[in-house]
Structures are given as structure tokens and as C-alpha cells.
mmCIF file of C-alpha atoms and ligand atoms in Angstrom:
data_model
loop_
_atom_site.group_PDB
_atom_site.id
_atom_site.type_symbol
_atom_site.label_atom_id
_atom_site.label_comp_id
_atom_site.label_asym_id
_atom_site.label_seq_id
_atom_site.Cartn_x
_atom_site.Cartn_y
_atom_site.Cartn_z
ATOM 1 C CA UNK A 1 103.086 13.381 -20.488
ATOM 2 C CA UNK A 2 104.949 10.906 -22.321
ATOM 3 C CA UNK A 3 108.873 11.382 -22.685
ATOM 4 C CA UNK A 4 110.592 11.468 -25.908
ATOM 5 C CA UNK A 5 113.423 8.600 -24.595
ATOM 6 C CA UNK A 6 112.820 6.447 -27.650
ATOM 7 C CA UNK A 7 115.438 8.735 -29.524
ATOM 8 C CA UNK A 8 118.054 9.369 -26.145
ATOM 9 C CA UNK A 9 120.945 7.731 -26.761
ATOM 10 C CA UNK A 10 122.031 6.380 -23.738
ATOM 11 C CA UNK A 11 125.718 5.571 -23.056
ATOM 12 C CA UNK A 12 128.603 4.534 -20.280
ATOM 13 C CA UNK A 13 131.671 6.448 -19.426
ATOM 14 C CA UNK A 14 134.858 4.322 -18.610
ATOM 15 C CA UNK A 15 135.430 6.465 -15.053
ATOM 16 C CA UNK A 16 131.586 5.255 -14.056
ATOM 17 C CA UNK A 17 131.088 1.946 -15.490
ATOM 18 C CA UNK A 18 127.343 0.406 -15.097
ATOM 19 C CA UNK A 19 125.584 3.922 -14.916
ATOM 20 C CA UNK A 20 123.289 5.246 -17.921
ATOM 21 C CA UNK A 21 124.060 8.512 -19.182
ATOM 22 C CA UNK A 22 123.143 10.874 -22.164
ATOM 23 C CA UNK A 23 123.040 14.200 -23.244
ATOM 24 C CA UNK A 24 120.570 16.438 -21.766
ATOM 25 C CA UNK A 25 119.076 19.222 -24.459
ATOM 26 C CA UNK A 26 117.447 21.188 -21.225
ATOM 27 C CA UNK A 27 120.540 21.955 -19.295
ATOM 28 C CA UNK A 28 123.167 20.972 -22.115
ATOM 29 C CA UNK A 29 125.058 18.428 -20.417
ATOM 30 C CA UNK A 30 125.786 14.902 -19.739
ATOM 31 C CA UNK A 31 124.098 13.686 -17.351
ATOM 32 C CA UNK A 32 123.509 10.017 -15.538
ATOM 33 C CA UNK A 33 120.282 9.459 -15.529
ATOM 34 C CA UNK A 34 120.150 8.836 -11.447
ATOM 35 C CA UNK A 35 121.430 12.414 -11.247
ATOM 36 C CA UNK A 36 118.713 13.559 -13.792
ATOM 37 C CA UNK A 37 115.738 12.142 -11.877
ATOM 38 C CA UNK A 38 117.365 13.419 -8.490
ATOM 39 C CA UNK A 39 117.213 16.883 -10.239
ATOM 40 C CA UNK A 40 113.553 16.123 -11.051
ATOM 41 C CA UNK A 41 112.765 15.239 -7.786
ATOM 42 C CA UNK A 42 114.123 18.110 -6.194
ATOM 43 C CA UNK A 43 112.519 20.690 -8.287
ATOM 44 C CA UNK A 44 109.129 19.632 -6.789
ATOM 45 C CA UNK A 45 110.315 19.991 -3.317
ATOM 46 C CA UNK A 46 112.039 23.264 -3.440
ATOM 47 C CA UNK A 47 109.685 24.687 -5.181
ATOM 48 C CA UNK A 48 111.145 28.483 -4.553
ATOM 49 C CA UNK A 49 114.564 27.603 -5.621
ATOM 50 C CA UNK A 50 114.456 28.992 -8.732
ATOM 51 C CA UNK A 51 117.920 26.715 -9.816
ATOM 52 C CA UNK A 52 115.596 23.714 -10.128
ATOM 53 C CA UNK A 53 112.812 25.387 -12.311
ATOM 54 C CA UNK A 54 114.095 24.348 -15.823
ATOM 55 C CA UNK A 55 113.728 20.336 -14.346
ATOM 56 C CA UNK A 56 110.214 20.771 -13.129
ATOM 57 C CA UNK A 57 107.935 20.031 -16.161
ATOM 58 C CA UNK A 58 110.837 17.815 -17.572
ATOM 59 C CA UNK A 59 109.069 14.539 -18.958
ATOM 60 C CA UNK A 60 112.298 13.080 -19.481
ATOM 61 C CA UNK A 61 113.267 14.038 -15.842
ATOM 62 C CA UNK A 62 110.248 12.447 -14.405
ATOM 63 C CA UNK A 63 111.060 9.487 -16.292
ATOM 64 C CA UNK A 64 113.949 8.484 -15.163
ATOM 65 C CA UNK A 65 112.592 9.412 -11.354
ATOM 66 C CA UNK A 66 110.625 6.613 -12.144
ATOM 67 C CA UNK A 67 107.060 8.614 -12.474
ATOM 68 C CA UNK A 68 104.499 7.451 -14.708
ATOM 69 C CA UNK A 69 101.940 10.426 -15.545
ATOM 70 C CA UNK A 70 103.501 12.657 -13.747
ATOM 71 C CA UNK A 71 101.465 16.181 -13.376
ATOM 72 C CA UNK A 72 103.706 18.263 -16.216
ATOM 73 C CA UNK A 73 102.743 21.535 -14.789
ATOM 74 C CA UNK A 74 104.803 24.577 -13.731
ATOM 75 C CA UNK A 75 102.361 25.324 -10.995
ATOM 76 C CA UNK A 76 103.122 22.019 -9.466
ATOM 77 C CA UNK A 77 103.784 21.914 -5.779
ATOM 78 C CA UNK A 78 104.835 25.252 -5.834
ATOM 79 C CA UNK A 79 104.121 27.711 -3.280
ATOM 80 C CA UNK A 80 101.158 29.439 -4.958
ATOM 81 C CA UNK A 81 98.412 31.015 -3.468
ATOM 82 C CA UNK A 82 95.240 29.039 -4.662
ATOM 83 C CA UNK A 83 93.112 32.373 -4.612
ATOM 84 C CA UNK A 84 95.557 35.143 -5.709
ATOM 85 C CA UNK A 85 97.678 33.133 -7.448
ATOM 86 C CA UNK A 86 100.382 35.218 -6.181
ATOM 87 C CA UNK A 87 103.938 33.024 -4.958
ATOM 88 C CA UNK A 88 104.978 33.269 -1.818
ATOM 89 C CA UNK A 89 107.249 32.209 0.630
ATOM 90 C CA UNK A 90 104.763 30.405 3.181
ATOM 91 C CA UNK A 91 101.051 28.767 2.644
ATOM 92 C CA UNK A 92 98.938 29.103 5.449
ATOM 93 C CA UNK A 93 97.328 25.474 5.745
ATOM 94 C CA UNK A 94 99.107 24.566 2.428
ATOM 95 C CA UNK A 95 96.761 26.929 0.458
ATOM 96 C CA UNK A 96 96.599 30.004 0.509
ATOM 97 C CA UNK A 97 98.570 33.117 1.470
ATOM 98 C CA UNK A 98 99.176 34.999 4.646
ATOM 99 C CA UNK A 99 97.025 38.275 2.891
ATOM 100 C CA UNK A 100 94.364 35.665 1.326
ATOM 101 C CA UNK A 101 94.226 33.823 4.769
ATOM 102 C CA UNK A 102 93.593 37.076 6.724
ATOM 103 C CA UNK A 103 90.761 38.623 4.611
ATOM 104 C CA UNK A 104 89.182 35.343 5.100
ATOM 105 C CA UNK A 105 89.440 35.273 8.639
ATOM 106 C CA UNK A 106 87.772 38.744 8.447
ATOM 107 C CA UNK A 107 85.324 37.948 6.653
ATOM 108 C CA UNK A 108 84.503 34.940 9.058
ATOM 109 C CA UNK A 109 84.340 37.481 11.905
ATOM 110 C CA UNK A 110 82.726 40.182 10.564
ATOM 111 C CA UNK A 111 85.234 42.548 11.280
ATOM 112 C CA UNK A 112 88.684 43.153 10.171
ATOM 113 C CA UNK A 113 91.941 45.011 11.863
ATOM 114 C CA UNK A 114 90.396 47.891 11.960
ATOM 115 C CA UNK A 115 86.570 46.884 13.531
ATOM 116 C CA UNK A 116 85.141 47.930 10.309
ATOM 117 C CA UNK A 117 83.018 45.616 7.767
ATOM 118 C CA UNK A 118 85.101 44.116 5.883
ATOM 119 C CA UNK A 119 84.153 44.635 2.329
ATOM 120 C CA UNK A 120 87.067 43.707 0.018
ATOM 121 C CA UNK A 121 86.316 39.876 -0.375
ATOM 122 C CA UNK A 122 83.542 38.562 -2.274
ATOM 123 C CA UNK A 123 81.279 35.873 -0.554
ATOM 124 C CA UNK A 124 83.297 32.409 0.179
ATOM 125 C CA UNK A 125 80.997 29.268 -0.611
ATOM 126 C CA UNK A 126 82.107 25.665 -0.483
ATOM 127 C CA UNK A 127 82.769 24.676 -3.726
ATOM 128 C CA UNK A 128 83.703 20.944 -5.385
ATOM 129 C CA UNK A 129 86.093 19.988 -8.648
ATOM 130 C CA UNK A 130 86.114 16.747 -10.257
ATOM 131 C CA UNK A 131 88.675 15.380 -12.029
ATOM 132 C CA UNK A 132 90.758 12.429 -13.266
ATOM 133 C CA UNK A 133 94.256 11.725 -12.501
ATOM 134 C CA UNK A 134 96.271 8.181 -12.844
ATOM 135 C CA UNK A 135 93.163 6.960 -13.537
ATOM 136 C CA UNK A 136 91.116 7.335 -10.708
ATOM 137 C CA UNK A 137 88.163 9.871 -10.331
ATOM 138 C CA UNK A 138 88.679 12.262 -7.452
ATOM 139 C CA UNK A 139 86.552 15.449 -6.150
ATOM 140 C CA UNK A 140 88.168 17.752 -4.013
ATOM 141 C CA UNK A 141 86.025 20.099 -1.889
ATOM 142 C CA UNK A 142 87.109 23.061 -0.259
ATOM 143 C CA UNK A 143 84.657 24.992 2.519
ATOM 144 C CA UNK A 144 85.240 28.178 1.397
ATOM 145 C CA UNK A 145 86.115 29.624 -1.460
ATOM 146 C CA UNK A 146 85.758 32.660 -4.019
ATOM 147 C CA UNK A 147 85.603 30.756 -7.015
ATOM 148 C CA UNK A 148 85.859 27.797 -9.150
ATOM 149 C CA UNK A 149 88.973 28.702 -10.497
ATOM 150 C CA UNK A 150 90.632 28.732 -7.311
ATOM 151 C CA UNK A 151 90.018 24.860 -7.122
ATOM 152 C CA UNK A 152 91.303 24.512 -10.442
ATOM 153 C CA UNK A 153 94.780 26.226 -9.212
ATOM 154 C CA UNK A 154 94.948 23.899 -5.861
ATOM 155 C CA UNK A 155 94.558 20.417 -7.711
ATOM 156 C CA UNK A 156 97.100 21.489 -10.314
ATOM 157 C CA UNK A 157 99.007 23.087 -7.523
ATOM 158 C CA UNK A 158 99.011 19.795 -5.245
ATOM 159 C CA UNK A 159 98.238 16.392 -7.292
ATOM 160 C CA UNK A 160 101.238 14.853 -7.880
ATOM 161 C CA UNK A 161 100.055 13.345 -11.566
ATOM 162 C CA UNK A 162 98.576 14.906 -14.406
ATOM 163 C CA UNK A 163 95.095 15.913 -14.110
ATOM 164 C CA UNK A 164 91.959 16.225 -16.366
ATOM 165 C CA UNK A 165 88.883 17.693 -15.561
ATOM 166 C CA UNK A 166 85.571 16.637 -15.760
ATOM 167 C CA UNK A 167 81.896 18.288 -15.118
ATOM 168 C CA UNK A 168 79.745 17.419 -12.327
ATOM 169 C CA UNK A 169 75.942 18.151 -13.079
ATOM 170 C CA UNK A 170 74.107 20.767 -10.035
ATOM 171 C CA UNK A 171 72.252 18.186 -8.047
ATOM 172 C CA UNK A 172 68.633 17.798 -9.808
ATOM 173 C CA UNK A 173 69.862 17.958 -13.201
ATOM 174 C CA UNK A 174 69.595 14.288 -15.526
ATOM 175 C CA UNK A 175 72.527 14.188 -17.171
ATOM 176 C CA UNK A 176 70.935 12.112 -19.835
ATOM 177 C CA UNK A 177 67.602 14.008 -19.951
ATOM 178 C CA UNK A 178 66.825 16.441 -22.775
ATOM 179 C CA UNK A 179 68.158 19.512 -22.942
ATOM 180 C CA UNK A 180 66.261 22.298 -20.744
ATOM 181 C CA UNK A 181 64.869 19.154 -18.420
ATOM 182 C CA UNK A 182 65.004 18.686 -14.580
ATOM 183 C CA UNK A 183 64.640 15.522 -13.144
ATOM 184 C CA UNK A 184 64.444 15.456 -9.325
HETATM 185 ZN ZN1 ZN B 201 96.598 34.890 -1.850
#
């Protein structure tokens, strides 16, 4: 996402001479712009601290952070389960959350607290996203998972640029043959 800067006016104040500041529309104040990209910064490592939200998707923020590109999303590094998409205060593994984590485990055992079948979870398969960020083509794979959407929450969730997704043919399909034809 590109920032609307060309319009900022920037300007010094006589108690700070050599620092940049301007008016910020977001949190309506002046603000230097080291203390604006600090602000940025911060609001994609705290991601529970709720003060920081209203810098997160900032372009303008991440601009003067120095990011190019930066991933513009509210989900981004914050502490979102991949599957349930529920917050929470701790990720087990970085992805997903303690309940998520434990119905997996279940369902890797066979069994869950109680001895039983578990039955809740629907199969986990290993599944793999493409996508584009900065410019580079990336696929991330995870080994299990319920489905493709919960990929599409963990790269949005974790890549620290903005991301575009692309569509990887199943293996045996011709991307260039005719429509309806397999090519081995
Ligand atoms: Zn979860």
C-alpha cells in the first residue's frame, strides 16, 4: 500500500530543530515522524495491546518506519488462531490455539481426554498456498490442516509485506492445455 505523503506537510518546531513533523489525521496530533514509525513498529509487536491498533494498517506509519510494501492488514502478526480464527493470548507453535492445538493432538492419537473417538475435527491434510509478496513467489505448506482457508489466515497473519495470491494447478493438470484436458 502506497502512502498518501505527497500531500503531508511536513514541518520543524523551534524546541526540536532538525526533526520532521506533521499532523497526523489518525490520532489527531503532531507528531515527528521518528515517533510515528516507532508507533508503527510497535503495533506489530504487541499485537494484543489494543493502544497500538489504530497504527497497525497505517501506510503512512509504515512509511516513515522505513517499510516498502508493507502487509496493510489488521490480521498482521497478531495473535490469531490460523484455524478458528479466534485471538488469543498464546499460539502454540506460532499458529494455532491452545483448544485448536489439543483437538489436533487428539485427533493424532485417536483418542481424546476422555479415551473416546474423537469426532469433533474434520480430517487434517497437508495443504500448500502460493503467493506473491515483495516480489518474490513463495509457497507455504503446512502438514496438517482443515482447510485452505486456514493457510490463507497464517500468511496474512505472519508475512511481514503485502501478499497476493496466486493458483497452483493439482499435479497432472496442463495449465495451458484445453479446458477439460489432463496431461500427465
Ligand atoms: Zn483455534
Amino acid at each position: 500500500m502506497k502512502p498518501d505523503t505527497q500531500n503531508t506537510l511536513y514541518f520543524e518546531i523551534p524546541e526540536l530543530p532538525g526533526t520532521q513533523h506533521f499532523h497526523c489525521d489518525r490520532l489527531r496530533a503532531t507528531l515527528s515522524t521518528d515517533a510515528c514509525g516507532h508507533r508503527w513498529k510497535i503495533a506489530g509487536e504487541a499485537p494484543t495491546d489494543t493502544r497500538w491498533l489504530i497504527c497497525k494498517n497505517c501506510p503512512v506509519g509504515a512509511h516513515h518506519a522505513g517499510e516498502v510494501n508493507a502487509n496493510p492488514s489488521q490480521l498482521r502478526a497478531a495473535k490469531l488462531c490460523a484455524r478458528c480464527h479466534l485471538t488469543t493470548t498464546r499460539l502454540i507453535n506460532k499458529y494455532l490455539c491452545v483448544s485448536c492445538y489439543n483437538r489436533q493432538r487428539e485427533q493424532i492419537i485417536g483418542a481424546n481426554a476422555k479415551g473416546t473417538k474423537p469426532v469433533k475435527l474434520p480430517p487434517l491434510r497437508r495443504r500448500s498456498i502460493s503467493f506473491l509478496t515483495d516480489g518474490t513467489p513463495k509457497t507455504r505448506t503446512v502438514e496438517r490442516s482443515v482447510d485452505a482457508l486456514e493457510l490463507i489466515v497464517a500468511v496474512i497473519r505472519d508475512e511481514p509485506h503485502s501478499v497476493q495470491f496466486g493458483w497452483q494447478p493439482p499435479v497432472g493438470v496442463h495449465v495451458f492445455g484445453k479446458l477439460g484436458e489432463t496431461v500427465e
